Tab-separated table of N, CA, C and O in Angstrom:
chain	number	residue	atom	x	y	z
A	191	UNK	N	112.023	70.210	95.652
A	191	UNK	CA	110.585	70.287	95.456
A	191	UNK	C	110.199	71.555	94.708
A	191	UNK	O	109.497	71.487	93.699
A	192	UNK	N	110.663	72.746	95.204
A	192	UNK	CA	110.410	73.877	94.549
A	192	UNK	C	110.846	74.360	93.373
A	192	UNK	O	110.245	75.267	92.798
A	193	UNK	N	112.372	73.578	92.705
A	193	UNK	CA	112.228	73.508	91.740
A	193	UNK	C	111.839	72.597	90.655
A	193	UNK	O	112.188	72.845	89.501
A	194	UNK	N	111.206	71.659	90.916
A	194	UNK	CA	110.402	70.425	90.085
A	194	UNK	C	109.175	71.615	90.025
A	194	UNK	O	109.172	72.141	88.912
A	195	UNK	N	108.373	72.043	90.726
A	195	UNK	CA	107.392	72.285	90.992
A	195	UNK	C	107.483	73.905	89.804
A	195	UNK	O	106.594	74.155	88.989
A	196	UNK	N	108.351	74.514	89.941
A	196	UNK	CA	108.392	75.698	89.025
A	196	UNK	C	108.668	75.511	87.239
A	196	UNK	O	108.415	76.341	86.366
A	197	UNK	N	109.333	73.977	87.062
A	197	UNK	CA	109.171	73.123	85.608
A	197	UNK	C	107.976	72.804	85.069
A	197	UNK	O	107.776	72.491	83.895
A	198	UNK	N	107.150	72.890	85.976
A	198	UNK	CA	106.255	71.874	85.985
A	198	UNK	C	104.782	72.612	84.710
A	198	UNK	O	104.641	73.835	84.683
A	199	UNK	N	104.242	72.083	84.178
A	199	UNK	CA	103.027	72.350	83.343
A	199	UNK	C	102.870	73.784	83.515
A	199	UNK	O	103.311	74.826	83.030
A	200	UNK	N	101.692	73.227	84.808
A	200	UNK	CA	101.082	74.246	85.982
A	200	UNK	C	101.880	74.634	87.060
A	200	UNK	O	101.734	74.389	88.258
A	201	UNK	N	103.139	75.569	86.210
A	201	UNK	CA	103.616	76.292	86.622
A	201	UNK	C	103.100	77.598	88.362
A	201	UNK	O	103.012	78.817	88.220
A	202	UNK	N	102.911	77.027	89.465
A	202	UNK	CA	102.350	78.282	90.570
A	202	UNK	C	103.278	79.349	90.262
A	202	UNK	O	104.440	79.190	89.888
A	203	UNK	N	102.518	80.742	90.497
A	203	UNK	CA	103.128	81.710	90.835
A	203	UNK	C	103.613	81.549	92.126
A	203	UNK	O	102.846	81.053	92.951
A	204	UNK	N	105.144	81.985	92.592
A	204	UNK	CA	105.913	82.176	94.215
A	204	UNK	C	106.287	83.534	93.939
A	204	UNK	O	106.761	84.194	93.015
A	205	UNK	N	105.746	83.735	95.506
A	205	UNK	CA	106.648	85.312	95.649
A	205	UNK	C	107.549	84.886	97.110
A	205	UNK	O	107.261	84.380	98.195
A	206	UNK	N	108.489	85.279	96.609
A	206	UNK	CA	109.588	85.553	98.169
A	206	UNK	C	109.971	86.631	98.333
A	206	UNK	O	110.266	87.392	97.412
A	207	UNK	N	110.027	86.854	99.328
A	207	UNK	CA	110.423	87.992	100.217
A	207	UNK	C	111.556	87.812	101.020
A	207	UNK	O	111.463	86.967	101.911
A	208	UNK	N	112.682	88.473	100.884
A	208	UNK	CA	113.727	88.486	101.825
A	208	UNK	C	114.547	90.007	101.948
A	208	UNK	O	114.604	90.931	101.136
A	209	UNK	N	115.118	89.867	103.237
A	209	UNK	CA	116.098	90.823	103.138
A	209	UNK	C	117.479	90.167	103.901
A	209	UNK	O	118.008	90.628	104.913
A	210	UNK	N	117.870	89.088	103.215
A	210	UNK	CA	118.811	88.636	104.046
A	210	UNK	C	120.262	88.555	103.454
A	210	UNK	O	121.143	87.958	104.071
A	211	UNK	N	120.487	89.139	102.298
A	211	UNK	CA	121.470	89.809	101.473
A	211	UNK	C	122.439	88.881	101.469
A	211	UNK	O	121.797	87.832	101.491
A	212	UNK	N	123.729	88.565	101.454
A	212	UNK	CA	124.121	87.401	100.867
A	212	UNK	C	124.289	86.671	102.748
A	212	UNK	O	124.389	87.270	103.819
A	213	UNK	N	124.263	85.546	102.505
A	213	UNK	CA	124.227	84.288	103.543
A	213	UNK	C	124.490	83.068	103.025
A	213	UNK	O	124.722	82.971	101.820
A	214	UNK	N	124.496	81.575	104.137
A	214	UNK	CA	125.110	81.229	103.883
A	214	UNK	C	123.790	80.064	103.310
A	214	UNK	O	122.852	80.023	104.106
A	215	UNK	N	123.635	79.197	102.129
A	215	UNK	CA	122.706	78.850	101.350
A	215	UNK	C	122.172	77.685	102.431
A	215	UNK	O	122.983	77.793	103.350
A	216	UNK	N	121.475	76.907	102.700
A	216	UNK	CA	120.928	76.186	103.785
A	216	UNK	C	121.068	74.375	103.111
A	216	UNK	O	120.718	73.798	102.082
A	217	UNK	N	121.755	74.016	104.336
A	217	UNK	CA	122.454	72.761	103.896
A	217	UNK	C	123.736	72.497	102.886
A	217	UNK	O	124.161	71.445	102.409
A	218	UNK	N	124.187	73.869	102.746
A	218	UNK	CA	125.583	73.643	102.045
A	218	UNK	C	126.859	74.326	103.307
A	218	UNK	O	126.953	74.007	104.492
A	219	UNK	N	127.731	75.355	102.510
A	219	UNK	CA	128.990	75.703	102.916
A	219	UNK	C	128.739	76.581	102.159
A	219	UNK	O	129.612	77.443	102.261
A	220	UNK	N	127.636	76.964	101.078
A	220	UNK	CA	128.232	77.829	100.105
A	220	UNK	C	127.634	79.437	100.688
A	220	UNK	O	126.770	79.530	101.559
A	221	UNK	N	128.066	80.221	100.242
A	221	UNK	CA	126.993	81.567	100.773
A	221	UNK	C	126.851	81.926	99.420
A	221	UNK	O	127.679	81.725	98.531
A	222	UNK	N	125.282	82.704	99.271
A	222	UNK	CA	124.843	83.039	98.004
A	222	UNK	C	123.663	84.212	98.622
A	222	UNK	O	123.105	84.273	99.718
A	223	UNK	N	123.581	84.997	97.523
A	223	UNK	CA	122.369	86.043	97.555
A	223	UNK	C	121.385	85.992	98.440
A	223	UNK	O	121.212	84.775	98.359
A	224	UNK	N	120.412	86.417	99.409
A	224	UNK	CA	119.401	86.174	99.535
A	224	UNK	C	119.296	84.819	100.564
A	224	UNK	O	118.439	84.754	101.445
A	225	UNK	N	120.455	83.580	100.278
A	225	UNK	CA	120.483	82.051	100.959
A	225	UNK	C	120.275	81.511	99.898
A	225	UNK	O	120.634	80.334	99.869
A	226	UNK	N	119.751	81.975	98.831
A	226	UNK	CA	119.214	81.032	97.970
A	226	UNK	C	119.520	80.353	96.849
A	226	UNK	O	119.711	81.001	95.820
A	227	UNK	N	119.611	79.086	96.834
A	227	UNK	CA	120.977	78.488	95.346
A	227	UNK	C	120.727	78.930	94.396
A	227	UNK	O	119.539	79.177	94.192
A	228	UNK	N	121.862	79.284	93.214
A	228	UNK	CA	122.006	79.548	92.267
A	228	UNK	C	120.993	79.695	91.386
A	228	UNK	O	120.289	80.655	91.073
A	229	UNK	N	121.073	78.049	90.888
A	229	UNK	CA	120.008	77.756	90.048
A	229	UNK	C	118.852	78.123	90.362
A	229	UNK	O	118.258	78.697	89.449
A	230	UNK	N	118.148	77.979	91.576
A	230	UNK	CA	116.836	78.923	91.844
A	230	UNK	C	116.924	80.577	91.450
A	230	UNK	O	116.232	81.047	90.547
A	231	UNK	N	117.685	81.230	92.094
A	231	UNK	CA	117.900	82.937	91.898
A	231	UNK	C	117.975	82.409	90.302
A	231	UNK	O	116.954	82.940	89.864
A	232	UNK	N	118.352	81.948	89.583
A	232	UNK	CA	118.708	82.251	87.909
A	232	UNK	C	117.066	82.439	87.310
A	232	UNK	O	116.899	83.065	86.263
A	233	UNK	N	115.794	81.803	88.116
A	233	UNK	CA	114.496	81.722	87.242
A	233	UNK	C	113.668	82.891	87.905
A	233	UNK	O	112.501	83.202	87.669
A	234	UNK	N	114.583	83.482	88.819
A	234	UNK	CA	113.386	84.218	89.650
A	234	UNK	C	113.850	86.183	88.892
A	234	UNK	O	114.818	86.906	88.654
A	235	UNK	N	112.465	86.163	88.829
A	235	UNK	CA	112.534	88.051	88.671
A	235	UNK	C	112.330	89.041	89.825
A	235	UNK	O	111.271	89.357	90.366
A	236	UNK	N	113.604	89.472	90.088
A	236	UNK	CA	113.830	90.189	91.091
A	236	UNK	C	113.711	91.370	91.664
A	236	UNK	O	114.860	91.805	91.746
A	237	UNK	N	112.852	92.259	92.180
A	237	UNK	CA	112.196	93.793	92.038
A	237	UNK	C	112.155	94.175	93.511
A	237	UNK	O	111.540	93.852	94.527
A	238	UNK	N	113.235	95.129	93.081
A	238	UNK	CA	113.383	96.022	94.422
A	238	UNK	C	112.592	96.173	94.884
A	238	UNK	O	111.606	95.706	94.313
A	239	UNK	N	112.310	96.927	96.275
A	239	UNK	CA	111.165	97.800	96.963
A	239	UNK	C	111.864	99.044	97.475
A	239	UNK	O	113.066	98.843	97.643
A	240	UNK	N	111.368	100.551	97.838
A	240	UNK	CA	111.938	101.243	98.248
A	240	UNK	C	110.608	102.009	99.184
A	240	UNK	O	109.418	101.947	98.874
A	241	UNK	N	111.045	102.553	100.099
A	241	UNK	CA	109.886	102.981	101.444
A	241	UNK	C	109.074	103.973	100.218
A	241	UNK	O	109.339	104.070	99.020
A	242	UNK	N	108.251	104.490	100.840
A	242	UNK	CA	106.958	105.555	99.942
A	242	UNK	C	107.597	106.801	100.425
A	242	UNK	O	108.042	106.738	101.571
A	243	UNK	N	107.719	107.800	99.857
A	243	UNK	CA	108.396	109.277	100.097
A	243	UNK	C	106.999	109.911	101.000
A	243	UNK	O	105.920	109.378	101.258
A	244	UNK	N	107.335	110.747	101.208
A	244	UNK	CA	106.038	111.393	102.338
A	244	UNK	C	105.332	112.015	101.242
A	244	UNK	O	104.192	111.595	101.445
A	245	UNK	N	105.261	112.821	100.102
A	245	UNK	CA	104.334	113.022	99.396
A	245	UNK	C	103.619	111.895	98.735
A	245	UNK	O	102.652	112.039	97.987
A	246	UNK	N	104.132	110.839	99.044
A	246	UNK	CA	103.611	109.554	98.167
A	246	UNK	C	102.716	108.982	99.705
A	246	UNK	O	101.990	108.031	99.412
A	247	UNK	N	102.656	109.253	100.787
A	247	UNK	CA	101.972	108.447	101.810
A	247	UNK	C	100.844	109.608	102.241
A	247	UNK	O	99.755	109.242	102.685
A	248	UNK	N	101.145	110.942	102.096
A	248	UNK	CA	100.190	111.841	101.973
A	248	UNK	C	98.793	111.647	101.544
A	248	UNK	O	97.681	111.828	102.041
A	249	UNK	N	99.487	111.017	99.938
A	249	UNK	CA	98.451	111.019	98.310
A	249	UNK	C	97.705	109.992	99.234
A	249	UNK	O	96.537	110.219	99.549
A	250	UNK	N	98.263	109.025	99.613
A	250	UNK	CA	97.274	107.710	99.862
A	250	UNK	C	96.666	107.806	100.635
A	250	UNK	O	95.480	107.499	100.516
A	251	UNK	N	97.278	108.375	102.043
A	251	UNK	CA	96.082	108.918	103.273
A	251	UNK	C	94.789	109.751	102.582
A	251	UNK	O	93.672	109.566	103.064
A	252	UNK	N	94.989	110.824	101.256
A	252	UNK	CA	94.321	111.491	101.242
A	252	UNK	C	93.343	110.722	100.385
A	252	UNK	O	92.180	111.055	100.612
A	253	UNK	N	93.457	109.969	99.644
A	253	UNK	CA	92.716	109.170	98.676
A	253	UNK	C	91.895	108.134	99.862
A	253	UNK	O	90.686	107.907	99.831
A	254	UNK	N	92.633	107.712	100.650
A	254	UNK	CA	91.707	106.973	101.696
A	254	UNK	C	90.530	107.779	102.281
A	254	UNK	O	89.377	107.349	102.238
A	255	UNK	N	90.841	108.885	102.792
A	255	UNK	CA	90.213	109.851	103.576
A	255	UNK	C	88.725	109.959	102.626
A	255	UNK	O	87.602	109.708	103.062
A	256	UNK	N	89.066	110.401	101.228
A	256	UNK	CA	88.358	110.237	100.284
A	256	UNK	C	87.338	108.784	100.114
A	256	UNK	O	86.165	108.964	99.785
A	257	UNK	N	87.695	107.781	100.282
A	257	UNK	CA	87.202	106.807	100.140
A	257	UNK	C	86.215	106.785	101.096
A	257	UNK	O	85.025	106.675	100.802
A	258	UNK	N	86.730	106.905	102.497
A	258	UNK	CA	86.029	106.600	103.541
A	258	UNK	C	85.055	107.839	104.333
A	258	UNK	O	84.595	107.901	105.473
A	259	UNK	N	84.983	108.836	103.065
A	259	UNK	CA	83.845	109.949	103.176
A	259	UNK	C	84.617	110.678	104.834
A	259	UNK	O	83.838	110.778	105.783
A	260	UNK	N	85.996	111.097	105.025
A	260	UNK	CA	86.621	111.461	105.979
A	260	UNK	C	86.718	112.737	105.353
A	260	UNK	O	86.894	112.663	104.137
A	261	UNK	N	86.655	113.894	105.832
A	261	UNK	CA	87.161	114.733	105.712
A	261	UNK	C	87.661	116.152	106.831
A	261	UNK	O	87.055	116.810	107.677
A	262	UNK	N	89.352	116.164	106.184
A	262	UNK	CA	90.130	116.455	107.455
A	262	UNK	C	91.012	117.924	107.100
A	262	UNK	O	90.959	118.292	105.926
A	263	UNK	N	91.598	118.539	107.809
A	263	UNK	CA	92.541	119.983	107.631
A	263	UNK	C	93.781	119.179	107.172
A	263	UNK	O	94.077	117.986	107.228
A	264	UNK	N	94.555	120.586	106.567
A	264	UNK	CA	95.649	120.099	106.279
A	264	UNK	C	96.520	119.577	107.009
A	264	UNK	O	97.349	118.681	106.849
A	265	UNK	N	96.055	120.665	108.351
A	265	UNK	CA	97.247	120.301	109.054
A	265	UNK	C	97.427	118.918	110.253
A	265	UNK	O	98.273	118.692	111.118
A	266	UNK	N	95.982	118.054	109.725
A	266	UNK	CA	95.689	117.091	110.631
A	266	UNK	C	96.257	116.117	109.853
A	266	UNK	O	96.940	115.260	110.415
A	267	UNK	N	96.018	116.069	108.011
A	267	UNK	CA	96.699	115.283	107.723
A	267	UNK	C	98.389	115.159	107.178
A	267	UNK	O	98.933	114.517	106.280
A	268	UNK	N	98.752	115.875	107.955
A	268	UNK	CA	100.026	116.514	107.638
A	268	UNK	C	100.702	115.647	108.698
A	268	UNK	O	101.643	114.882	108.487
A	269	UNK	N	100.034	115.893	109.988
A	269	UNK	CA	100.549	115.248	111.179
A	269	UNK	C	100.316	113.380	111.189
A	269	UNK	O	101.157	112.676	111.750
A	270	UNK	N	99.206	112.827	110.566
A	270	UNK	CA	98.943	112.030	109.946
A	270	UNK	C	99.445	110.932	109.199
A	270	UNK	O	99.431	109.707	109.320
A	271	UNK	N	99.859	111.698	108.448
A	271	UNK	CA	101.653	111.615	107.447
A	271	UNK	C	103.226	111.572	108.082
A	271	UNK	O	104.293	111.145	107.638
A	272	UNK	N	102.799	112.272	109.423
A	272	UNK	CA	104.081	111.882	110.663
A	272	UNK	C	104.118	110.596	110.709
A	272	UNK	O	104.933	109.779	110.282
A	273	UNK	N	102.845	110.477	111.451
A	273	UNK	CA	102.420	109.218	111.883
A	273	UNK	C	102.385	108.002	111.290
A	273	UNK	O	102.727	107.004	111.926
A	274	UNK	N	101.967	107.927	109.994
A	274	UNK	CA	102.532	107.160	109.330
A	274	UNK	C	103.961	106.724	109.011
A	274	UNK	O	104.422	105.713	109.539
A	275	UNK	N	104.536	107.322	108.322
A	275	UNK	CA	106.144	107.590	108.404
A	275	UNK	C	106.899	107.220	109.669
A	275	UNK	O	107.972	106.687	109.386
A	276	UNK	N	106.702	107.321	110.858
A	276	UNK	CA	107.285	106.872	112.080
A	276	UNK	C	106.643	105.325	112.447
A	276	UNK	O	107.285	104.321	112.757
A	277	UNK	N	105.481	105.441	112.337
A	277	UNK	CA	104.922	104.212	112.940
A	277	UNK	C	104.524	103.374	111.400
A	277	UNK	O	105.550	103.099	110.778
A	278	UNK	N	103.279	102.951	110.729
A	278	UNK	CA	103.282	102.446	109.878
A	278	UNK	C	101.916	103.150	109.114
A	278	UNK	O	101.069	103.937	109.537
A	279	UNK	N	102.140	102.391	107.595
A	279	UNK	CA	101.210	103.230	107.326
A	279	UNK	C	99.761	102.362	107.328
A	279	UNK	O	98.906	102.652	106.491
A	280	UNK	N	99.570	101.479	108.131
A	280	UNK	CA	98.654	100.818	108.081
A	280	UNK	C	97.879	101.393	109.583
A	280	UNK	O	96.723	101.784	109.750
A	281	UNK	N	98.715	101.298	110.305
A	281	UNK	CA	98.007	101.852	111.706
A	281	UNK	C	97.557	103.764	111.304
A	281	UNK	O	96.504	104.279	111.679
A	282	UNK	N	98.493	104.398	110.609
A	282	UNK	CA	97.772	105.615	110.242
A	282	UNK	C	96.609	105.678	109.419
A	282	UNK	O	95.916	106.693	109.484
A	283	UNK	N	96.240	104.596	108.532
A	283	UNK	CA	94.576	104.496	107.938
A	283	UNK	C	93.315	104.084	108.916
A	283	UNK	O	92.126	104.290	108.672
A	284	UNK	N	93.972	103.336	110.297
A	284	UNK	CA	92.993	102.687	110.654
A	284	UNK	C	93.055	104.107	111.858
A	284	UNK	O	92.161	104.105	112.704
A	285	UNK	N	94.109	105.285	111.905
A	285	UNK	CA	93.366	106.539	112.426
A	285	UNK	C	92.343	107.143	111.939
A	285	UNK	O	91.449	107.676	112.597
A	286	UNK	N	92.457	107.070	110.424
A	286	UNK	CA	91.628	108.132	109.817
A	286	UNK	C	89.863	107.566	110.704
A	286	UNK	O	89.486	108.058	111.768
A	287	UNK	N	89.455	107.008	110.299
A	287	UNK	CA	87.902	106.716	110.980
A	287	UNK	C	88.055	106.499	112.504
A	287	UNK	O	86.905	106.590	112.934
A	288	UNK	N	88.747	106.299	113.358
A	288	UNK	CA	88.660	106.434	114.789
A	288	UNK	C	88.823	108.071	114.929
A	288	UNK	O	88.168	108.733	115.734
A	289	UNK	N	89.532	108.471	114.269
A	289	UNK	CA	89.706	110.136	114.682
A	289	UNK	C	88.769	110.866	114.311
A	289	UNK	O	88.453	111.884	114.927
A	290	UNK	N	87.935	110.284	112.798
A	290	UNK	CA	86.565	110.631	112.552
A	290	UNK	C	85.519	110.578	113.448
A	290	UNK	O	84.514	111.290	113.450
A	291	UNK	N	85.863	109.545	114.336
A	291	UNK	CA	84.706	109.297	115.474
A	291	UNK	C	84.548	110.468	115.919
A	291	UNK	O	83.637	111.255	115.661
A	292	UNK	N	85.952	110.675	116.990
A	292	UNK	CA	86.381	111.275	117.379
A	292	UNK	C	85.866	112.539	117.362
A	292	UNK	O	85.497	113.132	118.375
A	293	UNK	N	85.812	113.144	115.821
A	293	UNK	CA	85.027	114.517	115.679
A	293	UNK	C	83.852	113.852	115.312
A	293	UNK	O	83.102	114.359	116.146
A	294	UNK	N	83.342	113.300	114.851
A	294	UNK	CA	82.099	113.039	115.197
A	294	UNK	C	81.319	113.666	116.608
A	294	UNK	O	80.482	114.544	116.823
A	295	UNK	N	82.077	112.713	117.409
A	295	UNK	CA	81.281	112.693	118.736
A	295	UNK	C	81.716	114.059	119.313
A	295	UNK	O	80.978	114.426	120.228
A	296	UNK	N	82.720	114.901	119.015
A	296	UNK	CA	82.697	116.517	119.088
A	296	UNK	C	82.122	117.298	118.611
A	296	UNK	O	82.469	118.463	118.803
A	297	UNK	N	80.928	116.992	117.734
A	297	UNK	CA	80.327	117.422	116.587
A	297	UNK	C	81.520	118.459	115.761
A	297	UNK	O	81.364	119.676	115.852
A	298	UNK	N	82.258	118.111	115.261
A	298	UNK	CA	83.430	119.134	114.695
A	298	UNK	C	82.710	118.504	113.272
A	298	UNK	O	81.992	117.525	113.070
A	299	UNK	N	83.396	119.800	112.206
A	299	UNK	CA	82.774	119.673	110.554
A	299	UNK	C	84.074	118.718	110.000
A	299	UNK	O	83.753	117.849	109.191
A	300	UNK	N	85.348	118.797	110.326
A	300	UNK	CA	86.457	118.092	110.021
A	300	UNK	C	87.125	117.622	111.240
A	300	UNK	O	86.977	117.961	112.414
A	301	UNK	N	88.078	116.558	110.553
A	301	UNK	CA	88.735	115.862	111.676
A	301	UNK	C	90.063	117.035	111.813
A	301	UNK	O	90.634	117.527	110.840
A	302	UNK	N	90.327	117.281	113.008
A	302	UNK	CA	91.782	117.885	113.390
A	302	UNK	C	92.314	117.106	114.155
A	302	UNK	O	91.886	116.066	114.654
A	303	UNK	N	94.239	118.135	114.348
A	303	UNK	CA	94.874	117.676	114.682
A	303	UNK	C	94.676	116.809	116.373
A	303	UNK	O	95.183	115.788	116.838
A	304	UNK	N	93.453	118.062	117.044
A	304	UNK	CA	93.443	117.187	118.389
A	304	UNK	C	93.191	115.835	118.601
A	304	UNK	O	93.610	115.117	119.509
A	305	UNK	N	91.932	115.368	116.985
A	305	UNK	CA	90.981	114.337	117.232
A	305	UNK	C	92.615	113.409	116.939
A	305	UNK	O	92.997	112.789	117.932
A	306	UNK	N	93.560	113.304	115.632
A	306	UNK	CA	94.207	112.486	115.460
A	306	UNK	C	95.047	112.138	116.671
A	306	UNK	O	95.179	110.943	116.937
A	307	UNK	N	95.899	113.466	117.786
A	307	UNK	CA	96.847	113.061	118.926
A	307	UNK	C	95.621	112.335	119.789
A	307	UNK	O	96.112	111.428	120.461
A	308	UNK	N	94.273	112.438	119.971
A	308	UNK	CA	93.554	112.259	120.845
A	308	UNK	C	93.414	110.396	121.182
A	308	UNK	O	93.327	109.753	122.227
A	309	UNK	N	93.456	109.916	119.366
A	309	UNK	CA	93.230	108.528	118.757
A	309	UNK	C	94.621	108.113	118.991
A	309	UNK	O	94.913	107.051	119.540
A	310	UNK	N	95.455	108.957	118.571
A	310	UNK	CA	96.942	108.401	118.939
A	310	UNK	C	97.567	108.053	120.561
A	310	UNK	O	98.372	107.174	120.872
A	311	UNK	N	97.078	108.788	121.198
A	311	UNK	CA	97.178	108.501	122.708
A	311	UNK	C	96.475	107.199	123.016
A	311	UNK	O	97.220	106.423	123.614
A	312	UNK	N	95.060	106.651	122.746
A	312	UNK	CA	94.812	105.945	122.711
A	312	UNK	C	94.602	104.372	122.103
A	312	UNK	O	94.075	103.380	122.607
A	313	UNK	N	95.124	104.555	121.053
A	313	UNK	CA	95.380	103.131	120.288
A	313	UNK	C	96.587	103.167	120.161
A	313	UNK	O	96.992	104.303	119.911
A	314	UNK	N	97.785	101.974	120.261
A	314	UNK	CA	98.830	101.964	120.420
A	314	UNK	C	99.090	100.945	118.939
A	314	UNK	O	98.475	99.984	118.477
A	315	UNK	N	100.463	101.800	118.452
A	315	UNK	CA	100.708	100.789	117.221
A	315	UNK	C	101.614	99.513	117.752
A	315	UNK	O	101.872	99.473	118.955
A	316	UNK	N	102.094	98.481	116.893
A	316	UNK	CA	102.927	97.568	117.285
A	316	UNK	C	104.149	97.780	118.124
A	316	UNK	O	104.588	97.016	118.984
A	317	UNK	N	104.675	99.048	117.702
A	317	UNK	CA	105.932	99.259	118.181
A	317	UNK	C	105.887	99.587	120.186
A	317	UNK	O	106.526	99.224	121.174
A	318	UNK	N	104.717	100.469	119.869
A	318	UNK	CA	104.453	101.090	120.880
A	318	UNK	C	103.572	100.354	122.766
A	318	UNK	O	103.614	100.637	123.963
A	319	UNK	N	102.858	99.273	121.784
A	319	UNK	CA	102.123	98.284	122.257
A	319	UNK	C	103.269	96.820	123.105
A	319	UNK	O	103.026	95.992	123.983
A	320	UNK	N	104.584	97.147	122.214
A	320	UNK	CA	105.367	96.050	122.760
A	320	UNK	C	106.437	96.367	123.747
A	320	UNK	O	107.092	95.452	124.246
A	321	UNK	N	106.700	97.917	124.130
A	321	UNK	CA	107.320	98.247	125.189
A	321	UNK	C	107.183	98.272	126.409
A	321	UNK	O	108.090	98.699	127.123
């Protein structure tokens, strides 16, 4: 089906995602890349991914922070950037405005490190939530 469907006129864009490195292809004997037969891997363009370096998850916390009219010490978003990096970096954006509350409701001029451990004690990421 999927490859009739990739011949076809109206060609869909597919994205796959795997990390299942070579295995054994599904409904054969054969093992191939990924699981996936030959002839499929031959049409597909294939692009690494590699994790974000901590100056690269920094930039984005800080560009968020920016976005979302947050503004924080270095050393809150430093710790921030832990947090991300260990846990994910999706649960560390959805700190930035709870920890804003946070000083908010302290009347503080910036968010610090207390408001972020304060949000972190209290909202639990996936990892942390499933133990």
């Amino acid at each position: 089906f999927l490859n009739r469907a990739l011949e076809s006129e109206l060609c869909p864009i597919v994205i796959l995602a795997t990390n299942r490195g070579q295995s054994r292809i599904r409904g054969t004997n054969f093992v191939g890349p990924h699981g996936i037969p030959l002839d499929l891997l031959d049409r597909l363009l294939i692009i690494p991914t590699t994790p974000y370096s901590f100056e690269e998850v920094k930039q984005i916390l800080q560009v968020r922070c920016v976005e979302e009219q947050v503004e924080m010490t270095d050393d809150a978003l430093e710790l921030l950037t832990r947090v991300a990096q260990e846990t994910s970096l999706r649960y560390a954006i959805q700190l930035i405005m709870t920890s804003n509350l946070v000083a908010k409701k302290k009347k503080a001029a910036k968010v610090e490190m207390a408001h972020i451990e304060r949000c972190f004690g209290l909202f639990f990421d996936v990892n942390r939530s499933t133990k």
